[in-house]
Coordinates of C-alpha atoms and ligand atoms in Angstrom, one line a residue:
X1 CA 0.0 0.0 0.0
X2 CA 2.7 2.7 0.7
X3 CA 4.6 1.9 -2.4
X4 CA 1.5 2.7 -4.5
X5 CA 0.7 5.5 -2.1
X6 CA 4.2 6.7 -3.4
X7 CA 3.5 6.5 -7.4
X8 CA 0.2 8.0 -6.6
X9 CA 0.5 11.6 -7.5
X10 CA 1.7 10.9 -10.7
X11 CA -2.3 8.9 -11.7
X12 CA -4.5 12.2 -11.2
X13 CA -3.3 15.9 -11.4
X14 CA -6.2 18.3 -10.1
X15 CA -5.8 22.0 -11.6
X16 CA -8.4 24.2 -9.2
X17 CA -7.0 27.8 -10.3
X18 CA -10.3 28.2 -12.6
X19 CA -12.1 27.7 -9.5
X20 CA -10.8 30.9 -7.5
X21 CA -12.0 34.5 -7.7
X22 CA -8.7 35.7 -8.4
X23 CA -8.9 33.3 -11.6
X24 CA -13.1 34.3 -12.4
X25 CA -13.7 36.6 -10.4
X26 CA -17.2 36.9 -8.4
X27 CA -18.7 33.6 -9.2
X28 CA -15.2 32.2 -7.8
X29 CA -13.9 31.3 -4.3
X30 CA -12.3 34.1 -2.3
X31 CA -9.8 33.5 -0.3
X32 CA -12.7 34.1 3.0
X33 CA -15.0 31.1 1.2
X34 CA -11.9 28.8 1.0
X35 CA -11.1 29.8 4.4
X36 CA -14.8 28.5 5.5
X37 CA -14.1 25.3 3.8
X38 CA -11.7 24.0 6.1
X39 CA -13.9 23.1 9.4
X40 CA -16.5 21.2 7.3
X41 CA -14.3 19.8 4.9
X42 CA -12.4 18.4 7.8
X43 CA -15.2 16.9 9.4
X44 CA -16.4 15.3 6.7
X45 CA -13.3 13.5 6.4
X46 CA -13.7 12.5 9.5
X47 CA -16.9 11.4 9.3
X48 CA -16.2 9.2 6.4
X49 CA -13.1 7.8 8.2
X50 CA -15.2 6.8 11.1
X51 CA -18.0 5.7 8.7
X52 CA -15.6 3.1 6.7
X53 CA -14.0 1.8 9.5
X54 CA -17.5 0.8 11.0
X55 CA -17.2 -1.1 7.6
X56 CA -20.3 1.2 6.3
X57 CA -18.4 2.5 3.2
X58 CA -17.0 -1.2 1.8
X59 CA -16.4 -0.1 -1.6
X60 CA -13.5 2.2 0.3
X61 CA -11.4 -1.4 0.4
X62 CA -12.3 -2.9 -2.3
X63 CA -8.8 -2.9 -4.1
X64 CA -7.6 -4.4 -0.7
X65 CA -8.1 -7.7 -1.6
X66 CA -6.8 -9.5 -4.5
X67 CA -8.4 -12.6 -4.5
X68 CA -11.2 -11.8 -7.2
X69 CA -8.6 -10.4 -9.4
X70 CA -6.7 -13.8 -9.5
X71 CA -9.9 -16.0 -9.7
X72 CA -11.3 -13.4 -12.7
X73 CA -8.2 -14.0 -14.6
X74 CA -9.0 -17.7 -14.0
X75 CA -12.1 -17.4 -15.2
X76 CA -10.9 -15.0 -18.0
X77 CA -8.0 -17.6 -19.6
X78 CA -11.1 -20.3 -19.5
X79 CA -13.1 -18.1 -21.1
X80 CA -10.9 -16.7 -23.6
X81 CA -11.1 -20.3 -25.2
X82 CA -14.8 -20.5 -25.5
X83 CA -16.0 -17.1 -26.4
X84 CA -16.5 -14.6 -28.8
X85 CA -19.0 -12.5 -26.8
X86 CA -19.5 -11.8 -23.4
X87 CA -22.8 -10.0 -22.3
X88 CA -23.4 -8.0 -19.5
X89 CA -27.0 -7.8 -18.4
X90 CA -27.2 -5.3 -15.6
X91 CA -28.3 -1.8 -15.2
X92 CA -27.0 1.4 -13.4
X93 CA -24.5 0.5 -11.0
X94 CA -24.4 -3.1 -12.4
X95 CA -23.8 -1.7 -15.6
X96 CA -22.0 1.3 -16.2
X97 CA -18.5 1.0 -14.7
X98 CA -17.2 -1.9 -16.5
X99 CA -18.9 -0.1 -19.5
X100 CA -16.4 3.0 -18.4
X101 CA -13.3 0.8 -18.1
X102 CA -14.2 -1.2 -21.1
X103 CA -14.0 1.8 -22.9
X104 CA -11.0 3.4 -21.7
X105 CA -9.2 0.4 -21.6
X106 CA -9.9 -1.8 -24.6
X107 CA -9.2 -0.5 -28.1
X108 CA -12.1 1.6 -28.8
X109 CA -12.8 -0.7 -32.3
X110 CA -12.2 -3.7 -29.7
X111 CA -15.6 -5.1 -30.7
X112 CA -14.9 -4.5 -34.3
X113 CA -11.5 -6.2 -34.9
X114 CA -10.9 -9.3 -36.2
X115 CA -11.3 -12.9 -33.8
X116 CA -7.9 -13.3 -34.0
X117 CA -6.7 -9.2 -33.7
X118 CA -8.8 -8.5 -30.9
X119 CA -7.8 -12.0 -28.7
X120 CA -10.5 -11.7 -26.4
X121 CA -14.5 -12.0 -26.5
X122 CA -16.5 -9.0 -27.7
X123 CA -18.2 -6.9 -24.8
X124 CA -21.7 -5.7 -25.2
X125 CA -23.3 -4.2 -22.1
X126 CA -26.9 -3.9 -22.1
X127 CA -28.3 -1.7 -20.3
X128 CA -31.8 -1.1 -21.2
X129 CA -35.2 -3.1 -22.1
X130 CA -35.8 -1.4 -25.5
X131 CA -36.9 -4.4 -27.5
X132 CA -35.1 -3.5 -30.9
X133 CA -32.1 -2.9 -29.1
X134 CA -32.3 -6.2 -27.4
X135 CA -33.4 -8.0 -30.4
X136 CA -30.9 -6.5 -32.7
X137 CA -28.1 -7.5 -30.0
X138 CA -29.2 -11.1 -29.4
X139 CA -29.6 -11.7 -33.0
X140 CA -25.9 -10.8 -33.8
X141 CA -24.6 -13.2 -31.1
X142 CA -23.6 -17.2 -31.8
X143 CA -25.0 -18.9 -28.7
X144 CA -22.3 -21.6 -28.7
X145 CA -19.7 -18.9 -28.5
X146 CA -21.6 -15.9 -26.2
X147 CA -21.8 -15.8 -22.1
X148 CA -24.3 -13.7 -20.2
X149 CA -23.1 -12.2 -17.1
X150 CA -26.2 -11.5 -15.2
X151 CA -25.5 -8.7 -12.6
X152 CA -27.9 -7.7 -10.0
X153 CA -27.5 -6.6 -6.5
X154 CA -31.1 -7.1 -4.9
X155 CA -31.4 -10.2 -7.9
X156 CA -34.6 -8.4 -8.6
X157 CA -34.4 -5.6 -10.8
X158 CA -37.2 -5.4 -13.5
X159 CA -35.2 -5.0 -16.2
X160 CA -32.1 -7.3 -15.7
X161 CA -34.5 -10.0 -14.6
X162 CA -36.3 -9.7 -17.7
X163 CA -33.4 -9.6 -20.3
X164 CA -32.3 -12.6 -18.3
X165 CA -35.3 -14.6 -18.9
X166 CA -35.1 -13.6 -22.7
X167 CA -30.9 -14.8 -22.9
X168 CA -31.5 -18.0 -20.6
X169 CA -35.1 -19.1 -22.8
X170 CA -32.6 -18.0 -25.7
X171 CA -29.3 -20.1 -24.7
X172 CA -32.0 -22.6 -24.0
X173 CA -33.3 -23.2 -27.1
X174 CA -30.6 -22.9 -29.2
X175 CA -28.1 -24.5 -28.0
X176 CA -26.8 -27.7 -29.1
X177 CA -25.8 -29.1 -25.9
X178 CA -27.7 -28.8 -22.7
X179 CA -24.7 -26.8 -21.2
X180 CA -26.7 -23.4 -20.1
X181 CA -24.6 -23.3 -17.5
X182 CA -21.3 -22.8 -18.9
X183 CA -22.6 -19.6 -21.1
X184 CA -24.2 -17.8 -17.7
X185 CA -22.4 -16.5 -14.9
X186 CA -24.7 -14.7 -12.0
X187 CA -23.1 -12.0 -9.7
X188 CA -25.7 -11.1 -6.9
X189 CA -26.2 -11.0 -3.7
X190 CA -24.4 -13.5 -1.4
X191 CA -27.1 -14.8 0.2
X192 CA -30.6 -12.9 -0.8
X193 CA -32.3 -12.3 -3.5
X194 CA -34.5 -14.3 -6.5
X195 CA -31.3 -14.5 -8.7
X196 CA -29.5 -16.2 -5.9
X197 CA -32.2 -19.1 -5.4
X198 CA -32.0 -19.5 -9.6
X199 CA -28.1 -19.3 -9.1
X200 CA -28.8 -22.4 -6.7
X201 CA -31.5 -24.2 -8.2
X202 CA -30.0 -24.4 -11.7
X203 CA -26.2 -24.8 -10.5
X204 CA -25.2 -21.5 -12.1
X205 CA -21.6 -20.3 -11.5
X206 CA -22.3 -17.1 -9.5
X207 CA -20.1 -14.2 -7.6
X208 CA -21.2 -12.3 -4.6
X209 CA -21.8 -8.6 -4.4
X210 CA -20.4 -7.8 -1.5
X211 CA -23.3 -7.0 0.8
X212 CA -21.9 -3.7 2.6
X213 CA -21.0 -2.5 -1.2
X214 CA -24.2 -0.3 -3.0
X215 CA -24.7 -1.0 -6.9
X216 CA -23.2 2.5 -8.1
X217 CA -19.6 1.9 -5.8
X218 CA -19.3 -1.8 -6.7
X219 CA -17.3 -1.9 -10.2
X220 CA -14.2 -2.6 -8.2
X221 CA -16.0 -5.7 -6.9
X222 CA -16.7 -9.0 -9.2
X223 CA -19.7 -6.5 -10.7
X224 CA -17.2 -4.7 -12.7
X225 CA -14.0 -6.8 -12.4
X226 CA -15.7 -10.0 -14.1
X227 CA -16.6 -8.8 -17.2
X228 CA -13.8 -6.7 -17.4
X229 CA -11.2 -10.3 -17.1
X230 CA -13.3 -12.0 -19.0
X231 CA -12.6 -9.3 -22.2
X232 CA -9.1 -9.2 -21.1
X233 CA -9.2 -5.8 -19.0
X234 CA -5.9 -5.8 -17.0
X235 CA -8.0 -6.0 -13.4
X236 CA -4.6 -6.4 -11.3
X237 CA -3.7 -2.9 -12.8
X238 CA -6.8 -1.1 -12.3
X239 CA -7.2 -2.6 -8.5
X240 CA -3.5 -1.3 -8.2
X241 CA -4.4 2.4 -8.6
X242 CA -7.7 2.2 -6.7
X243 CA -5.6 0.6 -4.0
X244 CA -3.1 3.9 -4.3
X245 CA -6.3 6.4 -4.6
X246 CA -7.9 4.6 -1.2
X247 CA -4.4 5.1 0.4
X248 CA -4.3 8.8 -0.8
X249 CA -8.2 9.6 0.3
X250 CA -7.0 8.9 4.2
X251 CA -4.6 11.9 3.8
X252 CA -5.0 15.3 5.3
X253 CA -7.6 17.7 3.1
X254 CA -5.3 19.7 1.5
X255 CA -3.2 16.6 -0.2
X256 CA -6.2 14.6 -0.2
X257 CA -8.1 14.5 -4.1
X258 CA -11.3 13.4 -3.0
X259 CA -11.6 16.2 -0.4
X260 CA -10.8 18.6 -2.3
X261 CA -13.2 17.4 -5.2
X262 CA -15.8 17.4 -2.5
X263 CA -14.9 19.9 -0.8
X264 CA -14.7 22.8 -4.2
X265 CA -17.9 21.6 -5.8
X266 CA -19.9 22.0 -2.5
X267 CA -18.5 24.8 -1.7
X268 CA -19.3 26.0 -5.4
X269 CA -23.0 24.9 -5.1
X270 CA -23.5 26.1 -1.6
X271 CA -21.8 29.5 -2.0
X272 CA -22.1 30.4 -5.6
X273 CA -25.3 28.9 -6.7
X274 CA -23.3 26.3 -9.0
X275 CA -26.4 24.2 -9.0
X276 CA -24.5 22.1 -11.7
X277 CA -21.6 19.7 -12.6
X278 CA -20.7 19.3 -16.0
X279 CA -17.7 16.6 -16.8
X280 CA -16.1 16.8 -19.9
X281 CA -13.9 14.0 -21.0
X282 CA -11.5 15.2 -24.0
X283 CA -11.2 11.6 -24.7
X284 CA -13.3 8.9 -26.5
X285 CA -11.8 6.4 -24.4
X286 CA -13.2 8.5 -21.2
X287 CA -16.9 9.3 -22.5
X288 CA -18.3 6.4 -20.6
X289 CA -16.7 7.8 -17.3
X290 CA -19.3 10.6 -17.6
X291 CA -22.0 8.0 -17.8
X292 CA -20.5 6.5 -14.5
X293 CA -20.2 9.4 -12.8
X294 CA -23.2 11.0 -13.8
X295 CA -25.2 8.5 -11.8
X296 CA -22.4 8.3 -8.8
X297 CA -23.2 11.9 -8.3
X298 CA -27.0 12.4 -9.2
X299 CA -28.3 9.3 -7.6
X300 CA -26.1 10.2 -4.3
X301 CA -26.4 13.2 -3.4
X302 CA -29.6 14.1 -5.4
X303 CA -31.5 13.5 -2.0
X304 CA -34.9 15.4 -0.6
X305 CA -33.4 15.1 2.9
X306 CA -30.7 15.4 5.0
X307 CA -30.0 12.4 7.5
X308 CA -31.5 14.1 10.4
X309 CA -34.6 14.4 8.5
X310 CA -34.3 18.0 7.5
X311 CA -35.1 19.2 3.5
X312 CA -31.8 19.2 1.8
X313 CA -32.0 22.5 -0.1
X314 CA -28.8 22.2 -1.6
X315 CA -26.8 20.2 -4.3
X316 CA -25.4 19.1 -7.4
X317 CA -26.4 17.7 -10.7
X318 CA -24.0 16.2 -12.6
X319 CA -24.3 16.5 -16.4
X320 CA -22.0 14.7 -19.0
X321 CA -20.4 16.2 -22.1
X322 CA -18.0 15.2 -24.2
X323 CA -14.8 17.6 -25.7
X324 CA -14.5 18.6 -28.3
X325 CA -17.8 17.6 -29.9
X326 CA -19.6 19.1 -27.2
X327 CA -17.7 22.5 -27.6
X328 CA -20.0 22.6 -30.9
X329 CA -23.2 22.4 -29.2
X330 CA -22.9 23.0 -25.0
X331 CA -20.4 25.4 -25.1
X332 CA -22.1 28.4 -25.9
X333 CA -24.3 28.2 -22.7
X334 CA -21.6 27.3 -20.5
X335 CA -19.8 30.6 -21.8
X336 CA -23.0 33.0 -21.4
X337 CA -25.9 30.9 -20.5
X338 CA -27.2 30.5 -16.8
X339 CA -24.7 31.5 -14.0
X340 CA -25.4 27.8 -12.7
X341 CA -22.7 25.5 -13.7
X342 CA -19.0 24.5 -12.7
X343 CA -17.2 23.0 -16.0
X344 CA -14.6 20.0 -14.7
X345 CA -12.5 18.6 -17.5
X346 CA -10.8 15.9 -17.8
X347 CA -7.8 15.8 -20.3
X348 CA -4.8 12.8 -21.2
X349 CA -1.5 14.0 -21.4
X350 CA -0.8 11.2 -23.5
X351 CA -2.8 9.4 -26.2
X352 CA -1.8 5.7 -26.3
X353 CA -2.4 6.5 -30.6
X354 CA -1.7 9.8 -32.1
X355 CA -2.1 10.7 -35.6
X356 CA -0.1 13.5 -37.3
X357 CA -1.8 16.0 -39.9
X358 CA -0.3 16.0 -43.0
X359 CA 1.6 18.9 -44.1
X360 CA -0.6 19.7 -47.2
X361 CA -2.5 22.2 -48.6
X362 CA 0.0 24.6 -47.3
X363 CA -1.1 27.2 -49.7
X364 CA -4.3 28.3 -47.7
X365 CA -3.1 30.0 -45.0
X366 CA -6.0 29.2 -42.9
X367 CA -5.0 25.4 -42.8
X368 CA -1.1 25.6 -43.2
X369 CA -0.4 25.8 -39.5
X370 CA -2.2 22.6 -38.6
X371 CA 0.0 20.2 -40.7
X372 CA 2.8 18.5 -39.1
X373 CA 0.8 18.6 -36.1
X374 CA -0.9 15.5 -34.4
X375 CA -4.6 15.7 -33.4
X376 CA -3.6 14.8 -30.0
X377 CA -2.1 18.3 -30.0
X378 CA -5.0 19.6 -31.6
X379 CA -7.5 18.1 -28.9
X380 CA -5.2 19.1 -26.2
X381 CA -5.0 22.4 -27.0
X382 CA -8.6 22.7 -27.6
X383 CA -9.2 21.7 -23.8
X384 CA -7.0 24.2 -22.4
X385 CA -8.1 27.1 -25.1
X386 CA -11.4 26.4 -23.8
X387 CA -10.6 26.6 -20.2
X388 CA -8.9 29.9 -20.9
X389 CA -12.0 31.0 -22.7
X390 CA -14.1 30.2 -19.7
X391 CA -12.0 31.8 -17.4
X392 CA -11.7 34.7 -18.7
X393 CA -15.1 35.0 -19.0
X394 CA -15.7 34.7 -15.3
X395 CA -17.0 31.0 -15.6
X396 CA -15.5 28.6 -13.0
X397 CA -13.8 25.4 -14.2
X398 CA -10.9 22.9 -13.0
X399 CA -9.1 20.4 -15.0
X400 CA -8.6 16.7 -14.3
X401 CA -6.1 15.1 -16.3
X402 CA -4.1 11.7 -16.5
X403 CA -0.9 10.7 -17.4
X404 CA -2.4 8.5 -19.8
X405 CA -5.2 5.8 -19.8
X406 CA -4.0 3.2 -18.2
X407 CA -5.3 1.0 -15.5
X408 CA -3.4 2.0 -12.8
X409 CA -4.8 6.1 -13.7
X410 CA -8.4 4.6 -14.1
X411 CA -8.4 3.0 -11.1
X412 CA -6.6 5.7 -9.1
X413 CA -9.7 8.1 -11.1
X414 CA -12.7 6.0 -10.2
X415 CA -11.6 5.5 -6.8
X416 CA -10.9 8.8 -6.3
X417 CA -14.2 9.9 -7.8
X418 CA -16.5 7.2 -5.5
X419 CA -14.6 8.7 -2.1
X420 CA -15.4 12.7 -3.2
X421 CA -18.9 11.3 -3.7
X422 CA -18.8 9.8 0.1
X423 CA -17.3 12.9 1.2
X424 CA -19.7 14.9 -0.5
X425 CA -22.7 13.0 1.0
X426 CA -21.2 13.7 4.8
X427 CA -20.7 17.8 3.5
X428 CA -24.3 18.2 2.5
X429 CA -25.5 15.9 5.1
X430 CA -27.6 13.1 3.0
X431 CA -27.2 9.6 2.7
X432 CA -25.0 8.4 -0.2
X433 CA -25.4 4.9 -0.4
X434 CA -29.4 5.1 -0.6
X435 CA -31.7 6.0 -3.5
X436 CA -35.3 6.7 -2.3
X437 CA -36.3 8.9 -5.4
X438 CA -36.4 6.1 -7.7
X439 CA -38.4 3.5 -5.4
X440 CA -42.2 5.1 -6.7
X441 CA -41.3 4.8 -10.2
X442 CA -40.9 1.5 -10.2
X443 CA -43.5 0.7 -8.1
X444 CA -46.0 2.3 -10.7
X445 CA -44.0 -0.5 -12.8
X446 CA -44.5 -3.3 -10.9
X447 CA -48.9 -2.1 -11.2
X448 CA -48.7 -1.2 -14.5
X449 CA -46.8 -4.9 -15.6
X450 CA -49.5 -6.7 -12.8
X451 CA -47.0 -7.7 -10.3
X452 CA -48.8 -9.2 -7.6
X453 CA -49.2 -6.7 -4.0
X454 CA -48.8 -3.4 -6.7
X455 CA -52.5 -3.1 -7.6
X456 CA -52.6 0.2 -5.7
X457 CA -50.5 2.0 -8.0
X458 CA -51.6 0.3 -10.8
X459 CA -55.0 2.3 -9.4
X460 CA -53.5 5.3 -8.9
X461 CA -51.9 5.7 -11.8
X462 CA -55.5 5.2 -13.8
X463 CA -57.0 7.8 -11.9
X464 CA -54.0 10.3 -12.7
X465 CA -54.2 9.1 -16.0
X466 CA -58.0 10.4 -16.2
X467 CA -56.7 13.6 -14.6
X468 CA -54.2 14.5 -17.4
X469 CA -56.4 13.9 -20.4
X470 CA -57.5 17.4 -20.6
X471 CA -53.7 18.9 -22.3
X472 CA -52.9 15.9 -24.8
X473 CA -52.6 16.5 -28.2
X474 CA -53.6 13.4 -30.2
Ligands
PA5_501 O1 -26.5 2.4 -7.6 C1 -27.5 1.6 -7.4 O2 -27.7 1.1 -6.3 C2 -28.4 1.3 -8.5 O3 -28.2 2.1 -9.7 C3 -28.4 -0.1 -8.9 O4 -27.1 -0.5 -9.3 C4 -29.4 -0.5 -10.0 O5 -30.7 0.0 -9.6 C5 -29.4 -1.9 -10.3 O6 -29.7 -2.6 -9.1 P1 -29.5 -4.2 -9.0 O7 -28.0 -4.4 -9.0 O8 -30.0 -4.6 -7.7 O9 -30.2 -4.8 -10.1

């Protein structure tokens, strides 16, 4: 752990200077708002400290234990044999971290290249119940040479439960020997759950969720780290920078990434009506990590009340963009729309690919200073001309950036990224781990699709359907 600890500050460099009033002026933090920050930000730490060591915030010590990254490389060399695709049918936190590291970490044409260039199964992650998608998926896949990794938490989740009817009636029918069980693997709960009585009565090969571990912090656990072996995802690497990042998040605020993440935005939202959080990847192999985020933030600190019961009036939504094609559509408003955002980049200092402009049409003097250059450059500069332009026009940003994508950064980001959401949750006072604001929704699913003990909202939502025929346009 302290040798990692040592490598660490080389994984994440944090650039707050947009974030300052000397930088943006008024809508930044004066040196009297910073000062404010320390007490808070200090017991929050605290708080989270005491919190994980009552064993409440698991996902903390996830990279701790190597085990599951030995036994998924297992799994992975079997699997390598057998498989083309690999399947992840999850949602949210069951699906959108390995979705993020897949991305960074795998060529991005991974599921394009040839059997033998790309060495390892295809990875399709899906994450929603819209039939054509699922249809179109499915019907693309060889069942002889495709495994479903079921994820699911509570083992009941409408939609994963449902696409894994579809693949296991699917695999069932089509393939040629009655081996279901080699081309399903369950991760769920240890004990609990639907999925884990299937996972027994069937003799499915299953991995736990760690109980104390909530969907949204658990790609670090066999959620993220299975299907990420099993496509040849270097897991060792990426549990290697978490492990650094969790070693770094028990430091003193002012080294410590997570508080100061934590710490900034809140103060941003609290004090400067930064109601907003936009992350902006300038990297393809990043865009996912906005996904990831996006619900790490909104479904943890998006809360109606405080622990003690009080309204939360404050917060944070996090929005996702992606640089530099979002600078041609979401950059105008972040320049001169609502006062109501903070802009957090995150840059590569070094693409693993880079591609130089050639130096033609030299002629026209509006393109002859771009060849010879590489669009690395090009992207690179494009992040930091925009952060200038922002600046200077009083909007407050920061800038994440790493070395380069490589596990050990990834791991050291997304570990980093899960503690300044713990942090945050102990700052505005609100549960993290929970997510009451989506229980009523599915409820009203579970009437409208007849699940037995629902008819009440089935019933209520008829009634409020007869209310709100009076503004439809047919
Ligand atoms: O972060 C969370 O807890 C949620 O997003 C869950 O991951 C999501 O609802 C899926 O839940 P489950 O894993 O129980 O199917």
């Amino acid at each position: 752990m302290a040798d990692e600890s040592k490598k660490a500050s080389s994984f994440l460099k944090v650039d707050w200077n947009g974030l300052t009033s000397e930088a943006v002026g008024p809508a930044g933090l004066s040196p009297d708002d910073l000062a404010s920050l320390k007490g808070p930000l200090a017991a929050a730490l605290k708080d989270v400290w005491n919190q994980r060591k009552k064993g409440k915030l698991a996902f903390w010590d996830l990279s701790a234990d190597r085990r599951l990254a030995q036994e998924s490389k297992k799994l992975a060399a079997w699997g390598r044999k057998k498989f083309q695709d690999a399947v992840v049918l999850g949602i949210g936190g069951s699906a959108l971290g390995a979705s993020a590291i897949f991305t960074a970490l795998k060529p991005l044409n991974h599921n394009r290249l040839s059997d033998k260039k790309r060495g390892w199964p295809r990875l399709w992650v899906a994450d929603n119940v819209d039939p054509e998608g699922f249809a179109a998926l499915l019907e693309t896949l060889d069942p002889e040479t495709t495994i479903f990794n079921v994820i699911s938490k509570s083992g009941a989740t409408a939609e994963t439960m449902s696409q894994f009817m579809i693949a296991y009636d699917w695999l069932r029918k089509r393939l040629k020997k009655p081996t279901l069980a080699d081309h399903l693997l369950v991760t769920t709960d240890p004990e609990s759950g639907v999925l884990r009585k299937i996972v027994e009565a069937k003799g499915l090969l299953a991995w736990p969720v760690p109980q104390a571990v909530g969907g949204r912090f658990s790609v670090l656990s066999a959620v993220g780290l299975v299907p990420l072996a099993l496509v040849g995802v270097d897991v060792a690497g990426l549990l290697e920078g978490a492990a650094a990042a969790a070693a770094d998040g028990l430091k003193p605020p002012a080294s410590n990434k997570a508080a100061i993440l934590a710490g900034l935005n809140w103060l941003m939202a609290a004090k400067k009506g930064r109601g907003s959080l936009v992350l902006v990847p300038y990297a393809d192999s990043l865009a996912k990590v906005a996904d990831w985020f996006n619900q790490l933030w909104n479904e943890s600190l998006g809360k109606a009340h405080k622990l003690d019961g009080s309204p939360n009036q404050a917060g944070q939504t996090a929005l996702k963009a992606l640089g530099v094609t979002d600078q041609h559509s979401q950059l105008q408003t972040w320049m001169e729309g609502p006062q109501d955002k903070t802009v957090m980049f995150l840059g590569v200092e070094e693409f693993r690919t880079d591609l130089t402009i050639p130096a033609i049409f030299k002629e026209y003097e509006a393109l002859a200073y771009l060849g010879g250059q590489t669009l690395g450059s090009l992207l690179a500069s494009e992040l930091k001309g925009t952060a200038q332009a922002l600046t200077e026009n009083g909007r407050p940003n920061l800038s994440l950036s790493l070395p380069a994508v490589t596990p050990q950064a990834v791991g050291y980001l997304i570990q980093t990224l899960e503690m300044a959401t713990a942090i945050s949750g102990s700052l505005y006072g609100v549960d993290p781990l929970d997510q009451p604001g989506v229980e009523l929704g599915k409820k009203f699913t579970y009437g409208l699709m007849g699940r037995a003990g629902f008819d009440d909202f089935l019933s209520r939502y008829e009634q409020g359907s007869r209310a709100r025929k009076k503004y439809i346009l047919p």
